[in-house]
Amino acid sequence: MVSINSIILAIAAGSLTASASPVAARFPKVAGTAFKNETFSVQAAPQWYSGPWSSFPAIDTWLSFDDLFNRNQNSMNSAGSTWDDIGRINVAIRDAATIGVDERVILAMIMQESHGYVGVGTTYSPGEGIPTAGLMQCSNCPGFPGQTGLSQDDITSMVRGGTEHFKTNLQDWGNQLSTESIYPALREYNSGSVNPDNLSDGLGATDSYVSDIAQRLGGWVD
């Protein structure tokens, strides 16, 4: 006779096996080969924007935070985060936004950097080799590679750290909750330097970074 404990263990084992595959496929990590702010998109964004900030989608094309979060929950879960992790990401974003960063931008950055996988691996900046970790792949931010079921404090620390870093970039560009500040700040967050005439010039980093995030803010999910 099969015991109830055996059934529970079998279900748990099956769940782990099922969740391991998409994580491995979407987040391959080899020590020393990953670079800062890699884009883990499994498909290209539908459009390509380039030029100065004014050439990118206006803020009135962005969806509400609740709508964006609901659209991205399944992607976070497919990436490897548990539903409890996902709920805590929501709380962490709302908390981090209180320092003066649009919560929609924080969410879009998380989806660009890690697809909302709380156990995302640590990457390394090109040339310098500085580790960048956590949901927002930020230097000097905590990370929990391969771990899920994290505490609220752990998840908040990742989101808060990345948001504080982005806030310094935002301050470099006028510190306004407007696309005139936000889009160049996103470019700076990813590449460290900015060509204001073309925010899709990655200067060695991810060219599509700002273009991708602008479309995430409009509802694109990958």
mmCIF file of C-alpha atoms in Angstrom:
data_model
loop_
_atom_site.group_PDB
_atom_site.id
_atom_site.type_symbol
_atom_site.label_atom_id
_atom_site.label_comp_id
_atom_site.label_asym_id
_atom_site.label_seq_id
_atom_site.Cartn_x
_atom_site.Cartn_y
_atom_site.Cartn_z
ATOM 1 C CA MET A 1 0.000 0.000 0.000
ATOM 2 C CA VAL A 2 1.348 3.425 -0.945
ATOM 3 C CA SER A 3 1.504 5.878 1.953
ATOM 4 C CA ILE A 4 0.188 9.445 1.809
ATOM 5 C CA ASN A 5 3.730 10.672 2.512
ATOM 6 C CA SER A 6 4.976 8.832 -0.554
ATOM 7 C CA ILE A 7 2.324 10.510 -2.705
ATOM 8 C CA ILE A 8 3.246 13.943 -1.350
ATOM 9 C CA LEU A 9 6.928 13.315 -2.004
ATOM 10 C CA ALA A 10 6.148 12.156 -5.536
ATOM 11 C CA ILE A 11 4.118 15.296 -6.253
ATOM 12 C CA ALA A 12 6.899 17.480 -4.848
ATOM 13 C CA ALA A 13 9.499 15.701 -6.948
ATOM 14 C CA GLY A 14 7.366 16.106 -10.054
ATOM 15 C CA SER A 15 6.908 19.807 -9.372
ATOM 16 C CA LEU A 16 10.636 20.307 -9.009
ATOM 17 C CA THR A 17 11.314 18.466 -12.238
ATOM 18 C CA ALA A 18 8.710 20.457 -14.116
ATOM 19 C CA SER A 19 9.978 23.803 -12.869
ATOM 20 C CA ALA A 20 13.649 23.064 -13.446
ATOM 21 C CA SER A 21 13.381 22.844 -17.212
ATOM 22 C CA PRO A 22 12.138 26.366 -18.051
ATOM 23 C CA VAL A 23 14.578 27.907 -15.598
ATOM 24 C CA ALA A 24 17.506 26.106 -17.155
ATOM 25 C CA ALA A 25 16.344 26.994 -20.648
ATOM 26 C CA ARG A 26 15.723 30.679 -19.994
ATOM 27 C CA PHE A 27 18.539 31.404 -17.556
ATOM 28 C CA PRO A 28 21.661 29.518 -18.617
ATOM 29 C CA LYS A 29 24.546 30.561 -16.372
ATOM 30 C CA VAL A 30 28.184 29.689 -16.785
ATOM 31 C CA ALA A 31 30.546 31.287 -14.288
ATOM 32 C CA GLY A 32 32.623 34.030 -15.839
ATOM 33 C CA THR A 33 30.708 34.191 -19.113
ATOM 34 C CA ALA A 34 27.618 36.216 -18.205
ATOM 35 C CA PHE A 35 27.548 39.980 -18.547
ATOM 36 C CA LYS A 36 25.805 42.784 -16.723
ATOM 37 C CA ASN A 37 22.116 43.260 -17.403
ATOM 38 C CA GLU A 38 21.745 40.437 -19.880
ATOM 39 C CA THR A 39 18.346 40.339 -21.519
ATOM 40 C CA PHE A 40 16.741 36.951 -20.998
ATOM 41 C CA SER A 41 13.992 37.508 -23.561
ATOM 42 C CA VAL A 42 13.031 34.396 -25.483
ATOM 43 C CA GLN A 43 11.786 36.525 -28.371
ATOM 44 C CA ALA A 44 12.509 39.938 -29.820
ATOM 45 C CA ALA A 45 10.276 42.838 -28.873
ATOM 46 C CA PRO A 46 7.706 43.620 -31.570
ATOM 47 C CA GLN A 47 9.195 47.017 -32.425
ATOM 48 C CA TRP A 48 12.541 48.786 -32.387
ATOM 49 C CA TYR A 49 12.788 52.339 -31.064
ATOM 50 C CA SER A 50 15.893 54.481 -31.369
ATOM 51 C CA GLY A 51 16.931 58.117 -31.233
ATOM 52 C CA PRO A 52 16.486 60.567 -28.325
ATOM 53 C CA TRP A 53 13.991 60.071 -25.505
ATOM 54 C CA SER A 54 11.262 61.826 -27.487
ATOM 55 C CA SER A 55 11.354 59.027 -30.092
ATOM 56 C CA PHE A 56 10.206 56.463 -27.533
ATOM 57 C CA PRO A 57 6.608 55.740 -26.439
ATOM 58 C CA ALA A 58 4.943 58.483 -24.395
ATOM 59 C CA ILE A 59 4.041 57.851 -20.777
ATOM 60 C CA ASP A 60 0.330 57.926 -21.561
ATOM 61 C CA THR A 61 0.807 54.686 -23.548
ATOM 62 C CA TRP A 62 1.930 52.837 -20.430
ATOM 63 C CA LEU A 63 -0.522 50.523 -18.709
ATOM 64 C CA SER A 64 -1.357 50.667 -15.013
ATOM 65 C CA PHE A 65 0.872 48.882 -12.531
ATOM 66 C CA ASP A 66 -1.831 46.369 -11.605
ATOM 67 C CA ASP A 67 -2.477 45.535 -15.253
ATOM 68 C CA LEU A 68 1.232 45.126 -15.988
ATOM 69 C CA PHE A 69 1.809 42.971 -12.935
ATOM 70 C CA ASN A 70 -1.123 40.714 -13.772
ATOM 71 C CA ARG A 71 0.166 40.303 -17.322
ATOM 72 C CA ASN A 72 3.641 39.299 -16.108
ATOM 73 C CA GLN A 73 2.785 36.926 -13.259
ATOM 74 C CA ASN A 74 2.741 33.788 -15.387
ATOM 75 C CA SER A 75 6.088 34.704 -16.934
ATOM 76 C CA MET A 76 7.600 35.068 -13.451
ATOM 77 C CA ASN A 77 6.209 31.697 -12.448
ATOM 78 C CA SER A 78 7.442 30.031 -15.634
ATOM 79 C CA ALA A 79 10.881 31.501 -14.956
ATOM 80 C CA GLY A 80 11.002 29.692 -11.613
ATOM 81 C CA SER A 81 9.579 31.942 -8.899
ATOM 82 C CA THR A 82 6.887 30.512 -6.627
ATOM 83 C CA TRP A 83 3.531 32.252 -6.331
ATOM 84 C CA ASP A 84 4.536 33.379 -2.832
ATOM 85 C CA ASP A 85 7.720 34.873 -4.298
ATOM 86 C CA ILE A 86 5.618 36.693 -6.892
ATOM 87 C CA GLY A 87 3.331 38.169 -4.262
ATOM 88 C CA ARG A 88 6.363 39.379 -2.334
ATOM 89 C CA ILE A 89 7.828 40.961 -5.483
ATOM 90 C CA ASN A 90 4.625 42.992 -5.742
ATOM 91 C CA VAL A 91 4.991 44.172 -2.144
ATOM 92 C CA ALA A 92 8.696 44.930 -2.665
ATOM 93 C CA ILE A 93 8.038 47.037 -5.763
ATOM 94 C CA ARG A 94 5.403 49.120 -4.003
ATOM 95 C CA ASP A 95 7.807 49.665 -1.108
ATOM 96 C CA ALA A 96 10.763 50.612 -3.334
ATOM 97 C CA ALA A 97 8.642 53.034 -5.377
ATOM 98 C CA THR A 98 8.262 55.265 -2.304
ATOM 99 C CA ILE A 99 11.743 56.701 -2.902
ATOM 100 C CA GLY A 100 10.390 58.399 -6.024
ATOM 101 C CA VAL A 101 10.557 55.858 -8.841
ATOM 102 C CA ASP A 102 7.512 54.831 -10.893
ATOM 103 C CA GLU A 103 6.505 51.329 -9.778
ATOM 104 C CA ARG A 104 5.786 50.393 -13.402
ATOM 105 C CA VAL A 105 9.381 51.159 -14.337
ATOM 106 C CA ILE A 106 10.671 49.000 -11.488
ATOM 107 C CA LEU A 107 8.515 46.092 -12.653
ATOM 108 C CA ALA A 108 9.594 46.480 -16.284
ATOM 109 C CA MET A 109 13.254 46.547 -15.241
ATOM 110 C CA ILE A 110 12.784 43.380 -13.193
ATOM 111 C CA MET A 111 11.216 41.622 -16.161
ATOM 112 C CA GLN A 112 14.024 42.803 -18.438
ATOM 113 C CA GLU A 113 16.789 41.821 -16.047
ATOM 114 C CA SER A 114 15.547 38.535 -14.594
ATOM 115 C CA HIS A 115 12.012 37.782 -15.776
ATOM 116 C CA GLY A 116 11.085 38.031 -12.108
ATOM 117 C CA TYR A 117 13.017 34.895 -11.157
ATOM 118 C CA VAL A 118 14.112 35.420 -7.548
ATOM 119 C CA GLY A 119 16.831 32.794 -7.911
ATOM 120 C CA VAL A 120 18.447 34.379 -10.967
ATOM 121 C CA GLY A 121 22.194 33.878 -11.224
ATOM 122 C CA THR A 122 24.784 36.563 -10.608
ATOM 123 C CA THR A 123 26.226 38.148 -13.761
ATOM 124 C CA TYR A 124 29.401 40.163 -14.317
ATOM 125 C CA SER A 125 29.992 43.541 -15.908
ATOM 126 C CA PRO A 126 31.976 43.534 -19.166
ATOM 127 C CA GLY A 127 35.673 44.216 -18.705
ATOM 128 C CA GLU A 128 35.530 45.078 -15.018
ATOM 129 C CA GLY A 129 34.010 41.772 -13.943
ATOM 130 C CA ILE A 130 31.979 43.411 -11.182
ATOM 131 C CA PRO A 131 29.251 41.059 -9.919
ATOM 132 C CA THR A 132 25.683 42.214 -10.504
ATOM 133 C CA ALA A 133 23.033 40.243 -8.687
ATOM 134 C CA GLY A 134 19.398 39.852 -7.827
ATOM 135 C CA LEU A 135 16.103 40.592 -9.516
ATOM 136 C CA MET A 136 17.445 43.842 -10.971
ATOM 137 C CA GLN A 137 20.980 42.555 -11.725
ATOM 138 C CA CYS A 138 22.533 45.452 -9.844
ATOM 139 C CA SER A 139 26.090 45.866 -8.608
ATOM 140 C CA ASN A 140 26.438 45.591 -4.835
ATOM 141 C CA CYS A 141 22.921 44.172 -4.587
ATOM 142 C CA PRO A 142 22.138 40.891 -2.830
ATOM 143 C CA GLY A 143 21.333 37.808 -4.862
ATOM 144 C CA PHE A 144 20.084 34.310 -4.092
ATOM 145 C CA PRO A 145 21.127 32.177 -7.082
ATOM 146 C CA GLY A 146 19.034 29.053 -7.474
ATOM 147 C CA GLN A 147 16.881 29.785 -4.434
ATOM 148 C CA THR A 148 13.119 30.253 -4.302
ATOM 149 C CA GLY A 149 10.581 30.607 -1.514
ATOM 150 C CA LEU A 150 12.476 33.644 -0.238
ATOM 151 C CA SER A 151 11.423 35.847 2.645
ATOM 152 C CA GLN A 152 9.900 39.274 2.136
ATOM 153 C CA ASP A 153 13.080 40.836 3.523
ATOM 154 C CA ASP A 154 15.241 38.979 0.972
ATOM 155 C CA ILE A 155 13.092 39.983 -1.985
ATOM 156 C CA THR A 156 12.684 43.554 -0.781
ATOM 157 C CA SER A 157 16.462 43.874 -0.397
ATOM 158 C CA MET A 158 16.976 42.955 -4.062
ATOM 159 C CA VAL A 159 14.298 45.300 -5.371
ATOM 160 C CA ARG A 160 15.208 48.149 -3.048
ATOM 161 C CA GLY A 161 18.893 47.897 -3.960
ATOM 162 C CA GLY A 162 18.238 48.017 -7.697
ATOM 163 C CA THR A 163 15.719 50.827 -7.349
ATOM 164 C CA GLU A 164 18.095 52.932 -5.272
ATOM 165 C CA HIS A 165 20.747 52.453 -7.934
ATOM 166 C CA PHE A 166 18.302 53.501 -10.645
ATOM 167 C CA LYS A 167 17.296 56.515 -8.572
ATOM 168 C CA THR A 168 20.851 57.850 -8.824
ATOM 169 C CA ASN A 169 20.627 57.466 -12.613
ATOM 170 C CA LEU A 170 17.285 59.254 -12.592
ATOM 171 C CA GLN A 171 18.829 62.127 -10.648
ATOM 172 C CA ASP A 172 21.458 62.486 -13.366
ATOM 173 C CA TRP A 173 18.645 63.196 -15.827
ATOM 174 C CA GLY A 174 16.470 65.646 -13.935
ATOM 175 C CA ASN A 175 14.886 63.262 -11.399
ATOM 176 C CA GLN A 176 11.441 63.634 -12.960
ATOM 177 C CA LEU A 177 8.684 61.049 -13.284
ATOM 178 C CA SER A 178 8.677 61.718 -17.016
ATOM 179 C CA THR A 179 10.062 59.969 -20.086
ATOM 180 C CA GLU A 180 12.571 62.808 -20.511
ATOM 181 C CA SER A 181 14.272 61.598 -17.322
ATOM 182 C CA ILE A 182 13.290 57.931 -17.246
ATOM 183 C CA TYR A 183 14.471 56.753 -20.671
ATOM 184 C CA PRO A 184 18.008 58.226 -20.464
ATOM 185 C CA ALA A 185 18.253 56.947 -16.870
ATOM 186 C CA LEU A 186 17.405 53.439 -18.074
ATOM 187 C CA ARG A 187 20.166 53.704 -20.674
ATOM 188 C CA GLU A 188 22.602 54.776 -17.961
ATOM 189 C CA TYR A 189 21.525 51.944 -15.654
ATOM 190 C CA ASN A 190 22.322 49.414 -18.338
ATOM 191 C CA SER A 191 25.433 50.839 -19.964
ATOM 192 C CA GLY A 192 26.873 53.381 -17.523
ATOM 193 C CA SER A 193 27.162 55.979 -20.275
ATOM 194 C CA VAL A 194 24.538 57.579 -22.485
ATOM 195 C CA ASN A 195 24.418 58.771 -26.063
ATOM 196 C CA PRO A 196 21.421 61.133 -25.703
ATOM 197 C CA ASP A 197 20.952 61.255 -29.469
ATOM 198 C CA ASN A 198 20.354 57.506 -29.618
ATOM 199 C CA LEU A 199 19.197 55.661 -26.513
ATOM 200 C CA SER A 200 19.489 52.399 -28.450
ATOM 201 C CA ASP A 201 23.239 52.836 -28.661
ATOM 202 C CA GLY A 202 24.266 50.430 -25.909
ATOM 203 C CA LEU A 203 27.892 51.545 -25.927
ATOM 204 C CA GLY A 204 28.906 47.937 -25.416
ATOM 205 C CA ALA A 205 25.877 46.938 -23.349
ATOM 206 C CA THR A 206 22.401 45.841 -24.514
ATOM 207 C CA ASP A 207 21.333 48.046 -27.449
ATOM 208 C CA SER A 208 17.647 47.120 -27.149
ATOM 209 C CA TYR A 209 17.434 47.738 -23.395
ATOM 210 C CA VAL A 210 15.439 50.988 -23.415
ATOM 211 C CA SER A 211 13.366 49.959 -26.429
ATOM 212 C CA ASP A 212 12.442 46.665 -24.760
ATOM 213 C CA ILE A 213 11.482 48.282 -21.458
ATOM 214 C CA ALA A 214 9.396 50.939 -23.206
ATOM 215 C CA GLN A 215 7.388 48.124 -24.804
ATOM 216 C CA ARG A 216 7.081 46.222 -21.535
ATOM 217 C CA LEU A 217 5.527 49.358 -20.082
ATOM 218 C CA GLY A 218 2.981 49.237 -22.874
ATOM 219 C CA GLY A 219 2.058 45.637 -22.093
ATOM 220 C CA TRP A 220 4.511 43.479 -24.042
ATOM 221 C CA VAL A 221 5.238 40.202 -22.251
ATOM 222 C CA ASP A 222 7.735 37.543 -23.298
#
